[in-house]
Amino acid sequence: MKWLALPVLAVALAACGTAPKKSPSPSATGGAVRPSPTAPSPTIAGKDCSRYAAAQEDLATRGDYTAGGLYKPGVSDTTPDHVPDLDCIREPVVTAEARSRVGNKSPYSVLGKQYRVLDRVDGYVEQGTASYYGNKFHGRRTSNQEVYDMYAYSAAHKSLPLPSFARVTNLDNGKSVVVRVNDRGPFHEGRVIDLSYAAAVRLGITQRGTGRVEVRALTPDRSTLAASPAAAAAAAAAAAAAPSPSAMDQLVGQLPKDAARYHVPAKPGDAPSAAGFEAWMKANGVRVASGKPGVPVAATPVASTPAVPQTAAVSPMAPLSPVLQLQVASFSSRDNADRALARLIAAGIADARLSDVPGAERPLWRLRVGATDAASAEALAGRIAGLGFGRPQIVRD
């Protein structure tokens, strides 16, 4: 089969105009996929990384493009409701790969504008705005007929050959990542590269949706090329301007690093006692919970359940979804947030969750626990306080 509609393929994935919204990740099904140079091992450093196996083509994502090549322009892109574990995602190895048979036509036209694919990438450097794309395109074929995997470090670019490699550096915080370019785009005015969701998380641009970046092409003989002086200066400035760790970060940071692994029980006796924790909190004037003022648990009405006649058939009850949220703490350090989360999970509080929220200078990690009703919220609050976190507040977003 000949690929005649190249301009359509060129924008099928990478013409995102806004930052993806968060929602649960759809499943990917069927189809073959290339061996991914970024595919993780099933386990890395004791973690189960199987959820980040190379994406398969989702046949439901075929077609559905309009004149001009936009894929489902009326459907908003979304991102997962969790932050990927970057320890499970490896940077691609820069190798000399042959150009793909499709996706490298030069010149090509998209939305009435003409673009040219570079013959050589040596010395290629540009600065501009990066965006990213997520669930809407996960499992869809890219411009060179690979499969877009939002959990791999990949990117879309208008003129770099497919495939090729580049180091992308966030000019605001100095973070960088090596990506494999296997798609075309973004065809949005003022943007220079469209990153996979994982790459955007690595660079710290998911909250704003875009970020100022430097894109530097890499070749096998120059794969360790550092970022430009401007990018290095940005990293130094970000480090100098970084706020000091909060008192809670400092305290939780003293917990053993083993506790930072998800679903790994903490060692008995490693954490400070509840009494010691509370004394430290009072001495330093630290409040653990943050957010909107909490609602007293006793004041929360509990819906009564109608009596069921004894003759009625009893059906298995589905697990109740949390309707209340107990805010335990907020952290400026992801490592410390992981440690606190692991401590709750090790204590049997399985519904503890982390979420990233925008901060004044960097993202914050918010630790919350869901409860199904006021009674369970009261019981959970007591258990959490007994672990040394202080009494959490009930919050409503």
Short mmCIF file of C-alpha atoms in Angstrom, two decimals:
data_model
loop_
_atom_site.label_atom_id
_atom_site.label_comp_id
_atom_site.label_asym_id
_atom_site.label_seq_id
_atom_site.Cartn_x
_atom_site.Cartn_y
_atom_site.Cartn_z
CA MET A 1 0.00 0.00 0.00
CA LYS A 2 1.37 3.41 -0.92
CA TRP A 3 1.18 6.25 1.54
CA LEU A 4 -0.16 8.99 -0.70
CA ALA A 5 -1.60 11.29 1.93
CA LEU A 6 1.70 12.29 3.47
CA PRO A 7 0.59 15.81 4.45
CA VAL A 8 -2.23 14.20 6.39
CA LEU A 9 0.15 11.89 8.20
CA ALA A 10 2.44 14.79 8.90
CA VAL A 11 -0.08 16.41 11.20
CA ALA A 12 -2.08 13.42 12.29
CA LEU A 13 -0.42 13.43 15.68
CA ALA A 14 1.39 16.63 16.42
CA ALA A 15 -0.90 19.60 15.87
CA CYS A 16 -1.92 20.02 19.49
CA GLY A 17 -3.02 23.58 20.20
CA THR A 18 -3.52 23.44 23.95
CA ALA A 19 -2.09 21.59 26.90
CA PRO A 20 -3.70 18.19 27.40
CA LYS A 21 -6.17 17.84 30.24
CA LYS A 22 -5.88 15.08 32.80
CA SER A 23 -8.02 11.95 32.60
CA PRO A 24 -7.58 8.19 32.93
CA SER A 25 -5.40 6.64 30.26
CA PRO A 26 -7.23 4.64 27.57
CA SER A 27 -6.14 1.11 26.84
CA ALA A 28 -4.09 0.36 23.76
CA THR A 29 -4.92 -2.75 21.78
CA GLY A 30 -3.87 -4.82 18.80
CA GLY A 31 -1.31 -4.32 16.07
CA ALA A 32 2.41 -4.77 15.76
CA VAL A 33 5.00 -2.33 17.00
CA ARG A 34 8.67 -1.75 16.29
CA PRO A 35 11.19 -2.87 18.90
CA SER A 36 11.47 0.25 21.03
CA PRO A 37 14.97 1.49 21.92
CA THR A 38 13.41 3.07 25.00
CA ALA A 39 11.37 0.05 26.13
CA PRO A 40 11.99 -0.53 29.84
CA SER A 41 12.86 -3.80 31.51
CA PRO A 42 10.01 -5.47 33.44
CA THR A 43 11.78 -4.44 36.65
CA ILE A 44 14.24 -1.63 37.33
CA ALA A 45 15.76 -1.10 40.77
CA GLY A 46 13.17 -3.43 42.25
CA LYS A 47 10.22 -1.63 40.66
CA ASP A 48 7.57 -3.25 38.50
CA CYS A 49 7.88 -1.32 35.23
CA SER A 50 5.65 -3.56 33.12
CA ARG A 51 3.04 -0.81 32.72
CA TYR A 52 5.57 1.12 30.65
CA ALA A 53 6.11 -1.59 28.04
CA ALA A 54 6.23 -0.31 24.45
CA ALA A 55 2.80 0.84 23.28
CA GLN A 56 0.89 -1.21 20.72
CA GLU A 57 -1.16 0.37 17.96
CA ASP A 58 -4.69 1.24 19.01
CA LEU A 59 -6.76 0.47 15.91
CA ALA A 60 -9.46 2.85 17.12
CA THR A 61 -7.12 5.77 16.41
CA ARG A 62 -6.94 5.13 12.67
CA GLY A 63 -8.59 7.69 10.43
CA ASP A 64 -10.78 10.43 11.93
CA TYR A 65 -8.79 13.26 10.38
CA THR A 66 -10.23 16.26 8.56
CA ALA A 67 -9.25 18.23 5.51
CA GLY A 68 -5.88 19.79 6.27
CA GLY A 69 -4.74 16.81 8.25
CA LEU A 70 -5.90 17.57 11.80
CA TYR A 71 -6.75 14.47 13.82
CA LYS A 72 -10.08 14.80 15.66
CA PRO A 73 -9.77 18.61 15.93
CA GLY A 74 -12.94 18.83 18.03
CA VAL A 75 -11.68 16.37 20.65
CA SER A 76 -9.45 17.70 23.43
CA ASP A 77 -6.25 15.88 24.30
CA THR A 78 -5.85 14.56 27.84
CA THR A 79 -3.09 13.20 30.04
CA PRO A 80 -3.16 10.38 32.61
CA ASP A 81 -4.40 11.05 36.12
CA HIS A 82 -1.03 9.98 37.53
CA VAL A 83 2.55 11.10 37.10
CA PRO A 84 4.69 8.43 35.40
CA ASP A 85 7.53 6.82 37.33
CA LEU A 86 10.50 8.23 35.44
CA ASP A 87 12.81 5.65 37.01
CA CYS A 88 11.10 3.12 34.71
CA ILE A 89 11.61 5.14 31.53
CA ARG A 90 15.02 5.13 29.88
CA GLU A 91 16.43 7.74 27.56
CA PRO A 92 16.91 6.44 24.01
CA VAL A 93 20.39 5.41 22.95
CA VAL A 94 21.64 7.69 20.17
CA THR A 95 22.41 5.49 17.16
CA ALA A 96 22.82 5.91 13.41
CA GLU A 97 19.40 4.83 12.13
CA ALA A 98 18.38 4.76 8.48
CA ARG A 99 15.75 7.30 7.50
CA SER A 100 12.20 6.00 7.50
CA ARG A 101 10.62 5.25 4.14
CA VAL A 102 7.71 7.54 4.99
CA GLY A 103 7.59 10.84 6.80
CA ASN A 104 10.71 12.32 5.19
CA LYS A 105 9.33 13.78 1.97
CA SER A 106 10.88 17.19 1.32
CA PRO A 107 9.44 19.67 0.78
CA TYR A 108 5.99 18.95 2.20
CA SER A 109 3.01 21.19 2.85
CA VAL A 110 0.70 21.34 5.85
CA LEU A 111 -2.17 23.78 6.28
CA GLY A 112 -0.92 25.77 3.30
CA LYS A 113 2.63 26.17 4.60
CA GLN A 114 5.70 24.46 3.13
CA TYR A 115 8.43 22.77 5.18
CA ARG A 116 11.75 21.11 4.30
CA VAL A 117 13.42 18.17 5.99
CA LEU A 118 17.07 18.76 6.83
CA ASP A 119 19.68 16.86 4.83
CA ARG A 120 22.10 16.95 7.78
CA VAL A 121 21.59 17.62 11.46
CA ASP A 122 25.18 18.49 12.41
CA GLY A 123 25.24 21.65 14.50
CA TYR A 124 21.45 22.05 14.51
CA VAL A 125 20.31 24.12 17.52
CA GLU A 126 17.15 26.16 18.02
CA GLN A 127 15.28 27.75 20.87
CA GLY A 128 11.56 28.26 21.20
CA THR A 129 8.39 26.94 22.78
CA ALA A 130 7.75 23.25 23.41
CA SER A 131 4.35 21.65 23.91
CA TYR A 132 3.36 18.02 24.48
CA TYR A 133 0.68 15.48 23.59
CA GLY A 134 -0.92 12.59 25.45
CA ASN A 135 -3.88 10.18 25.62
CA LYS A 136 -5.58 11.30 22.42
CA PHE A 137 -2.64 10.08 20.36
CA HIS A 138 -1.34 7.21 22.53
CA GLY A 139 -1.21 4.10 20.34
CA ARG A 140 -1.72 6.06 17.10
CA ARG A 141 0.70 5.77 14.18
CA THR A 142 3.25 8.56 13.91
CA SER A 143 4.30 10.25 10.67
CA ASN A 144 6.90 7.55 10.00
CA GLN A 145 4.42 4.76 10.85
CA GLU A 146 5.78 3.92 14.28
CA VAL A 147 3.47 3.98 17.29
CA TYR A 148 3.22 7.02 19.53
CA ASP A 149 3.99 6.05 23.12
CA MET A 150 3.40 8.80 25.65
CA TYR A 151 5.52 6.85 28.17
CA ALA A 152 8.63 6.92 25.96
CA TYR A 153 11.00 9.84 25.46
CA SER A 154 10.00 10.85 21.93
CA ALA A 155 9.06 14.01 20.06
CA ALA A 156 7.62 15.54 16.92
CA HIS A 157 9.59 18.07 14.87
CA LYS A 158 8.92 19.86 11.60
CA SER A 159 12.32 19.53 9.94
CA LEU A 160 14.55 16.97 11.69
CA PRO A 161 14.79 13.65 9.79
CA LEU A 162 12.71 10.73 11.01
CA PRO A 163 14.06 9.14 13.07
CA SER A 164 16.70 11.30 14.69
CA PHE A 165 17.76 12.29 18.18
CA ALA A 166 17.89 15.56 20.08
CA ARG A 167 18.61 16.87 23.54
CA VAL A 168 15.82 19.15 24.75
CA THR A 169 16.63 21.49 27.63
CA ASN A 170 14.16 23.55 29.64
CA LEU A 171 15.64 27.05 29.65
CA ASP A 172 13.76 27.98 32.82
CA ASN A 173 15.05 25.22 35.09
CA GLY A 174 17.96 23.60 33.21
CA LYS A 175 16.39 20.12 33.11
CA SER A 176 17.08 18.15 29.93
CA VAL A 177 16.15 14.90 28.22
CA VAL A 178 17.26 13.02 25.11
CA VAL A 179 14.34 12.27 22.80
CA ARG A 180 13.90 10.21 19.65
CA VAL A 181 12.14 12.24 16.95
CA ASN A 182 9.64 10.03 15.11
CA ASP A 183 6.79 12.37 14.23
CA ARG A 184 6.01 15.63 12.44
CA GLY A 185 4.79 18.79 14.14
CA PRO A 186 3.86 20.86 16.00
CA PHE A 187 2.10 22.87 13.30
CA HIS A 188 1.21 25.61 15.71
CA GLU A 189 2.63 29.10 15.32
CA GLY A 190 5.60 29.75 17.57
CA ARG A 191 6.24 26.18 18.70
CA VAL A 192 9.39 24.28 17.81
CA ILE A 193 8.83 20.77 19.21
CA ASP A 194 6.03 18.57 20.53
CA LEU A 195 7.17 16.29 23.35
CA SER A 196 5.76 13.01 24.57
CA TYR A 197 4.01 13.20 27.93
CA ALA A 198 6.92 11.48 29.70
CA ALA A 199 9.44 13.92 28.22
CA ALA A 200 7.27 16.86 29.28
CA VAL A 201 7.13 15.50 32.84
CA ARG A 202 10.91 15.07 32.81
CA LEU A 203 11.35 18.72 31.80
CA GLY A 204 8.71 20.01 34.21
CA ILE A 205 6.39 21.69 31.69
CA THR A 206 3.17 19.74 32.24
CA GLN A 207 1.62 22.29 34.60
CA ARG A 208 1.91 25.23 32.20
CA GLY A 209 1.42 23.10 29.09
CA THR A 210 4.36 24.72 27.29
CA GLY A 211 7.92 25.69 28.13
CA ARG A 212 10.93 27.59 26.78
CA VAL A 213 13.40 25.05 25.48
CA GLU A 214 16.55 24.54 23.48
CA VAL A 215 16.53 21.73 20.91
CA ARG A 216 19.99 20.41 20.00
CA ALA A 217 20.34 17.62 17.42
CA LEU A 218 22.50 14.65 18.43
CA THR A 219 24.51 12.15 16.39
CA PRO A 220 26.30 9.01 17.62
CA ASP A 221 29.66 10.79 17.70
CA ARG A 222 28.16 13.75 19.59
CA SER A 223 25.58 12.00 21.77
CA THR A 224 27.04 13.35 25.01
CA LEU A 225 26.92 16.93 23.77
CA ALA A 226 26.00 19.23 26.62
CA ALA A 227 23.43 21.99 26.44
CA SER A 228 24.42 25.47 25.33
CA PRO A 229 25.88 28.03 27.75
CA ALA A 230 22.44 29.65 27.89
CA ALA A 231 20.86 26.38 29.02
CA ALA A 232 23.65 25.78 31.54
CA ALA A 233 23.15 29.29 32.90
CA ALA A 234 19.42 28.59 33.23
CA ALA A 235 20.18 25.48 35.28
CA ALA A 236 22.51 27.43 37.57
CA ALA A 237 19.97 30.23 37.99
CA ALA A 238 17.20 27.76 38.76
CA ALA A 239 19.34 26.07 41.39
CA ALA A 240 20.24 29.40 42.99
CA ALA A 241 16.61 30.53 43.04
CA ALA A 242 15.22 27.24 44.31
CA PRO A 243 13.41 27.68 47.62
CA SER A 244 14.84 26.02 50.69
CA PRO A 245 13.17 22.72 51.61
CA SER A 246 10.18 23.14 53.89
CA ALA A 247 10.28 21.93 57.46
CA MET A 248 8.09 18.97 56.49
CA ASP A 249 10.44 18.11 53.62
CA GLN A 250 13.39 18.20 55.99
CA LEU A 251 11.69 15.93 58.49
CA VAL A 252 10.35 13.38 56.01
CA GLY A 253 13.70 13.48 54.21
CA GLN A 254 15.21 11.84 57.28
CA LEU A 255 13.12 8.72 56.67
CA PRO A 256 15.02 5.81 55.07
CA LYS A 257 15.21 5.92 51.30
CA ASP A 258 13.86 2.38 51.10
CA ALA A 259 10.51 3.81 52.12
CA ALA A 260 10.38 5.85 48.91
CA ARG A 261 9.53 2.77 46.87
CA TYR A 262 5.82 2.39 46.17
CA HIS A 263 4.15 -0.56 47.91
CA VAL A 264 7.36 -1.51 49.76
CA PRO A 265 6.75 -1.79 53.53
CA ALA A 266 8.81 0.56 55.65
CA LYS A 267 11.13 -1.00 58.20
CA PRO A 268 9.69 -1.01 61.75
CA GLY A 269 11.13 1.67 63.97
CA ASP A 270 12.55 3.76 61.12
CA ALA A 271 10.04 6.61 61.49
CA PRO A 272 9.96 9.03 64.42
CA SER A 273 7.36 8.33 67.09
CA ALA A 274 4.06 10.18 67.00
CA ALA A 275 4.91 12.02 70.23
CA GLY A 276 8.31 13.06 68.90
CA PHE A 277 6.83 14.19 65.63
CA GLU A 278 4.15 16.30 67.33
CA ALA A 279 6.72 17.88 69.66
CA TRP A 280 8.92 18.79 66.72
CA MET A 281 5.92 20.25 64.90
CA LYS A 282 4.94 22.46 67.84
CA ALA A 283 8.51 23.62 68.44
CA ASN A 284 8.92 24.67 64.82
CA GLY A 285 5.43 26.03 64.24
CA VAL A 286 4.77 23.61 61.39
CA ARG A 287 1.28 22.84 60.08
CA VAL A 288 1.17 19.60 58.15
CA ALA A 289 -2.09 19.94 56.28
CA SER A 290 -2.74 22.78 53.88
CA GLY A 291 -5.47 23.87 51.53
CA LYS A 292 -8.92 25.24 52.21
CA PRO A 293 -10.22 25.25 55.80
CA GLY A 294 -11.42 21.81 56.73
CA VAL A 295 -15.00 20.91 57.51
CA PRO A 296 -15.47 19.36 60.97
CA VAL A 297 -15.98 15.67 60.54
CA ALA A 298 -18.93 15.56 62.93
CA ALA A 299 -20.73 18.24 60.92
CA THR A 300 -20.61 16.23 57.72
CA PRO A 301 -24.06 14.69 57.12
CA VAL A 302 -24.14 10.99 56.51
CA ALA A 303 -26.81 9.74 54.13
CA SER A 304 -28.93 7.04 55.71
CA THR A 305 -29.41 3.75 53.92
CA PRO A 306 -33.02 2.51 53.54
CA ALA A 307 -33.70 -0.71 55.39
CA VAL A 308 -33.67 -3.79 53.17
CA PRO A 309 -36.40 -6.38 53.79
CA GLN A 310 -34.98 -9.70 54.91
CA THR A 311 -36.72 -11.41 52.03
CA ALA A 312 -34.91 -9.29 49.45
CA ALA A 313 -32.02 -10.82 47.53
CA VAL A 314 -28.66 -9.42 48.64
CA SER A 315 -26.39 -8.42 45.73
CA PRO A 316 -22.62 -8.01 46.06
CA MET A 317 -21.81 -4.37 46.75
CA ALA A 318 -19.32 -2.57 44.52
CA PRO A 319 -16.49 -0.75 46.31
CA LEU A 320 -17.47 2.78 47.20
CA SER A 321 -15.58 5.62 45.59
CA PRO A 322 -13.99 8.13 47.98
CA VAL A 323 -16.24 11.13 48.55
CA LEU A 324 -14.06 12.91 51.13
CA GLN A 325 -10.38 13.80 50.92
CA LEU A 326 -8.03 14.02 53.89
CA GLN A 327 -5.05 16.22 53.14
CA VAL A 328 -2.00 14.89 54.95
CA ALA A 329 0.76 17.21 53.71
CA SER A 330 2.28 19.05 50.75
CA PHE A 331 5.93 18.62 49.74
CA SER A 332 8.33 20.54 47.53
CA SER A 333 10.46 17.39 47.15
CA ARG A 334 9.12 14.41 45.17
CA ASP A 335 11.45 12.04 47.04
CA ASN A 336 10.06 13.14 50.39
CA ALA A 337 6.51 12.87 49.09
CA ASP A 338 7.27 9.32 47.94
CA ARG A 339 8.61 8.43 51.38
CA ALA A 340 5.52 9.77 53.10
CA LEU A 341 3.26 7.93 50.65
CA ALA A 342 5.14 4.68 51.18
CA ARG A 343 4.78 5.05 54.94
CA LEU A 344 0.99 5.37 54.64
CA ILE A 345 0.75 2.41 52.27
CA ALA A 346 2.96 0.29 54.52
CA ALA A 347 0.53 1.05 57.36
CA GLY A 348 -2.34 -0.35 55.29
CA ILE A 349 -3.76 2.99 54.10
CA ALA A 350 -4.06 1.90 50.49
CA ASP A 351 -6.08 4.84 49.19
CA ALA A 352 -3.25 7.35 49.73
CA ARG A 353 -2.44 9.29 46.56
CA LEU A 354 0.04 11.90 45.34
CA SER A 355 -0.85 14.66 42.92
CA ASP A 356 1.28 17.44 41.48
CA VAL A 357 0.01 21.00 41.82
CA PRO A 358 1.52 24.29 40.62
CA GLY A 359 3.75 26.09 43.09
CA ALA A 360 5.13 29.61 43.09
CA GLU A 361 8.51 28.47 41.77
CA ARG A 362 8.24 24.69 41.35
CA PRO A 363 5.54 21.99 41.48
CA LEU A 364 4.33 20.81 44.87
CA TRP A 365 3.39 17.22 45.69
CA ARG A 366 0.15 16.91 47.61
CA LEU A 367 -0.51 13.79 49.69
CA ARG A 368 -4.17 12.94 50.25
CA VAL A 369 -6.22 9.97 51.43
CA GLY A 370 -9.75 9.25 50.24
CA ALA A 371 -12.59 8.27 52.58
CA THR A 372 -16.07 7.04 51.71
CA ASP A 373 -17.92 8.72 54.57
CA ALA A 374 -17.49 10.77 57.74
CA ALA A 375 -17.03 7.74 59.97
CA SER A 376 -14.22 6.27 57.89
CA ALA A 377 -12.66 9.74 57.57
CA GLU A 378 -12.58 10.04 61.36
CA ALA A 379 -10.97 6.62 61.70
CA LEU A 380 -8.40 7.35 58.99
CA ALA A 381 -7.54 10.71 60.53
CA GLY A 382 -6.75 8.98 63.81
CA ARG A 383 -4.57 6.35 62.11
CA ILE A 384 -2.66 8.99 60.13
CA ALA A 385 -2.07 11.10 63.23
CA GLY A 386 -0.80 7.99 64.99
CA LEU A 387 1.85 7.57 62.30
CA GLY A 388 3.33 10.94 63.18
CA PHE A 389 1.87 13.11 60.43
CA GLY A 390 -0.40 15.18 62.62
CA ARG A 391 -4.16 15.21 62.19
CA PRO A 392 -5.14 15.74 58.52
CA GLN A 393 -7.84 18.12 57.38
CA ILE A 394 -10.88 17.34 55.28
CA VAL A 395 -10.59 19.41 52.09
CA ARG A 396 -12.89 20.02 49.18
CA ASP A 397 -11.52 21.20 45.81
#
